[in-house]
Amino acid sequence: MSCGEAHETPCTEVLARVYSYLDGELDQGGCGEVRQHLDECGPCLREYGLEESVKKLVHKSCGCEPVPSDLRSRILGRIEQICGELKDAEASPAGRPAGTG
């Protein structure tokens, strides 16, 4: 998603980092970049608001049970794999899978 406006931190980068921001996993500089972007960008702020609401609902429903660290690692690994596949697909000419040409 992009609002079409020029920002110091691109919309796609902010939205890719919003979960880390919500989880408190970004350093102070990263948090500042995300906050500044959200202050300037209405479309991303709306997206962030939705994500924050969903996260609060999940926390309310499931907050009492800790997530096993191996499960968290597997999920994060899968998310990174899918993000890489999506980037490769976007970068390949005419929508063909990377490596076929």
mmCIF file of C-alpha atoms in Angstrom:
data_model
loop_
_atom_site.group_PDB
_atom_site.id
_atom_site.type_symbol
_atom_site.label_atom_id
_atom_site.label_comp_id
_atom_site.label_asym_id
_atom_site.label_seq_id
_atom_site.Cartn_x
_atom_site.Cartn_y
_atom_site.Cartn_z
ATOM 1 C CA MET A 1 0.000 0.000 0.000
ATOM 2 C CA SER A 2 1.162 3.491 -0.723
ATOM 3 C CA CYS A 3 -0.597 6.808 -0.308
ATOM 4 C CA GLY A 4 1.287 8.266 -3.288
ATOM 5 C CA GLU A 5 3.031 10.920 -1.177
ATOM 6 C CA ALA A 6 6.783 11.127 -0.642
ATOM 7 C CA HIS A 7 7.819 10.231 2.907
ATOM 8 C CA GLU A 8 11.199 9.848 4.565
ATOM 9 C CA THR A 9 10.237 6.229 5.308
ATOM 10 C CA PRO A 10 8.179 4.568 2.517
ATOM 11 C CA CYS A 11 4.679 3.285 3.296
ATOM 12 C CA THR A 12 5.605 -0.294 2.406
ATOM 13 C CA GLU A 13 8.522 -0.248 4.850
ATOM 14 C CA VAL A 14 6.373 1.168 7.653
ATOM 15 C CA LEU A 15 3.635 -1.403 7.141
ATOM 16 C CA ALA A 16 6.210 -4.207 7.010
ATOM 17 C CA ARG A 17 7.512 -3.041 10.411
ATOM 18 C CA VAL A 18 4.182 -2.234 12.065
ATOM 19 C CA TYR A 19 3.944 -5.615 13.822
ATOM 20 C CA SER A 20 7.405 -5.145 15.294
ATOM 21 C CA TYR A 21 6.350 -1.655 16.352
ATOM 22 C CA LEU A 22 3.154 -2.945 17.985
ATOM 23 C CA ASP A 23 5.118 -5.691 19.731
ATOM 24 C CA GLY A 24 7.646 -3.169 21.083
ATOM 25 C CA GLU A 25 10.461 -4.929 19.221
ATOM 26 C CA LEU A 26 11.893 -1.866 17.445
ATOM 27 C CA ASP A 27 14.676 0.264 18.852
ATOM 28 C CA GLN A 28 13.940 3.868 19.737
ATOM 29 C CA GLY A 29 14.976 5.139 16.287
ATOM 30 C CA GLY A 30 12.781 2.601 14.489
ATOM 31 C CA CYS A 31 9.821 3.470 16.708
ATOM 32 C CA GLY A 32 10.358 7.148 15.964
ATOM 33 C CA GLU A 33 10.425 6.535 12.195
ATOM 34 C CA VAL A 34 7.204 4.527 12.298
ATOM 35 C CA ARG A 35 5.472 7.055 14.568
ATOM 36 C CA GLN A 36 6.545 9.998 12.386
ATOM 37 C CA HIS A 37 5.293 8.262 9.255
ATOM 38 C CA LEU A 38 1.969 7.371 10.874
ATOM 39 C CA ASP A 39 1.585 10.977 12.019
ATOM 40 C CA GLU A 40 2.010 12.147 8.398
ATOM 41 C CA CYS A 41 0.220 9.416 6.458
ATOM 42 C CA GLY A 42 -3.539 8.916 6.789
ATOM 43 C CA PRO A 43 -3.766 5.632 4.812
ATOM 44 C CA CYS A 44 -1.035 4.011 6.895
ATOM 45 C CA LEU A 45 -2.552 5.349 10.097
ATOM 46 C CA ARG A 46 -5.881 3.746 9.196
ATOM 47 C CA GLU A 47 -4.079 0.484 8.427
ATOM 48 C CA TYR A 48 -2.200 0.749 11.746
ATOM 49 C CA GLY A 49 -5.431 1.404 13.616
ATOM 50 C CA LEU A 50 -6.945 -1.758 12.206
ATOM 51 C CA GLU A 51 -3.877 -3.802 13.075
ATOM 52 C CA GLU A 52 -3.784 -2.381 16.594
ATOM 53 C CA SER A 53 -7.458 -3.238 17.132
ATOM 54 C CA VAL A 54 -6.950 -6.811 15.938
ATOM 55 C CA LYS A 55 -3.887 -7.212 18.140
ATOM 56 C CA LYS A 56 -5.787 -5.955 21.206
ATOM 57 C CA LEU A 57 -8.625 -8.369 20.496
ATOM 58 C CA VAL A 58 -6.248 -11.313 20.136
ATOM 59 C CA HIS A 59 -4.413 -10.298 23.304
ATOM 60 C CA LYS A 60 -7.698 -10.045 25.197
ATOM 61 C CA SER A 61 -8.762 -13.503 23.979
ATOM 62 C CA CYS A 62 -5.426 -15.284 24.200
ATOM 63 C CA GLY A 63 -3.270 -13.142 26.460
ATOM 64 C CA CYS A 64 -3.165 -15.568 29.351
ATOM 65 C CA GLU A 65 -1.357 -18.367 27.491
ATOM 66 C CA PRO A 66 2.323 -17.849 26.622
ATOM 67 C CA VAL A 67 3.385 -18.756 23.099
ATOM 68 C CA PRO A 68 6.101 -21.428 22.942
ATOM 69 C CA SER A 69 9.316 -19.867 21.623
ATOM 70 C CA ASP A 70 9.777 -22.562 18.943
ATOM 71 C CA LEU A 71 6.286 -21.849 17.574
ATOM 72 C CA ARG A 72 7.027 -18.119 17.485
ATOM 73 C CA SER A 73 10.289 -18.791 15.628
ATOM 74 C CA ARG A 74 8.589 -21.052 13.082
ATOM 75 C CA ILE A 75 5.830 -18.511 12.426
ATOM 76 C CA LEU A 76 8.287 -15.628 12.028
ATOM 77 C CA GLY A 77 10.411 -17.759 9.698
ATOM 78 C CA ARG A 78 7.399 -18.587 7.550
ATOM 79 C CA ILE A 79 6.367 -14.921 7.401
ATOM 80 C CA GLU A 80 9.874 -13.952 6.267
ATOM 81 C CA GLN A 81 9.807 -16.709 3.633
ATOM 82 C CA ILE A 82 6.454 -15.533 2.255
ATOM 83 C CA CYS A 83 7.606 -11.890 2.231
ATOM 84 C CA GLY A 84 10.692 -12.936 0.259
ATOM 85 C CA GLU A 85 8.572 -14.878 -2.219
ATOM 86 C CA LEU A 86 6.274 -11.881 -2.684
ATOM 87 C CA LYS A 87 9.231 -9.547 -3.263
ATOM 88 C CA ASP A 88 10.700 -11.977 -5.803
ATOM 89 C CA ALA A 89 7.369 -12.219 -7.615
ATOM 90 C CA GLU A 90 7.038 -8.424 -7.733
ATOM 91 C CA ALA A 91 10.588 -8.037 -9.033
ATOM 92 C CA SER A 92 10.346 -10.641 -11.805
ATOM 93 C CA PRO A 93 9.410 -9.399 -15.302
ATOM 94 C CA ALA A 94 5.774 -9.850 -16.420
ATOM 95 C CA GLY A 95 4.865 -11.542 -13.139
ATOM 96 C CA ARG A 96 6.841 -14.707 -13.958
ATOM 97 C CA PRO A 97 8.419 -16.485 -11.016
ATOM 98 C CA ALA A 98 12.020 -15.442 -10.405
ATOM 99 C CA GLY A 99 14.515 -17.708 -12.154
ATOM 100 C CA THR A 100 12.266 -18.414 -15.136
ATOM 101 C CA GLY A 101 12.895 -16.292 -18.049
#
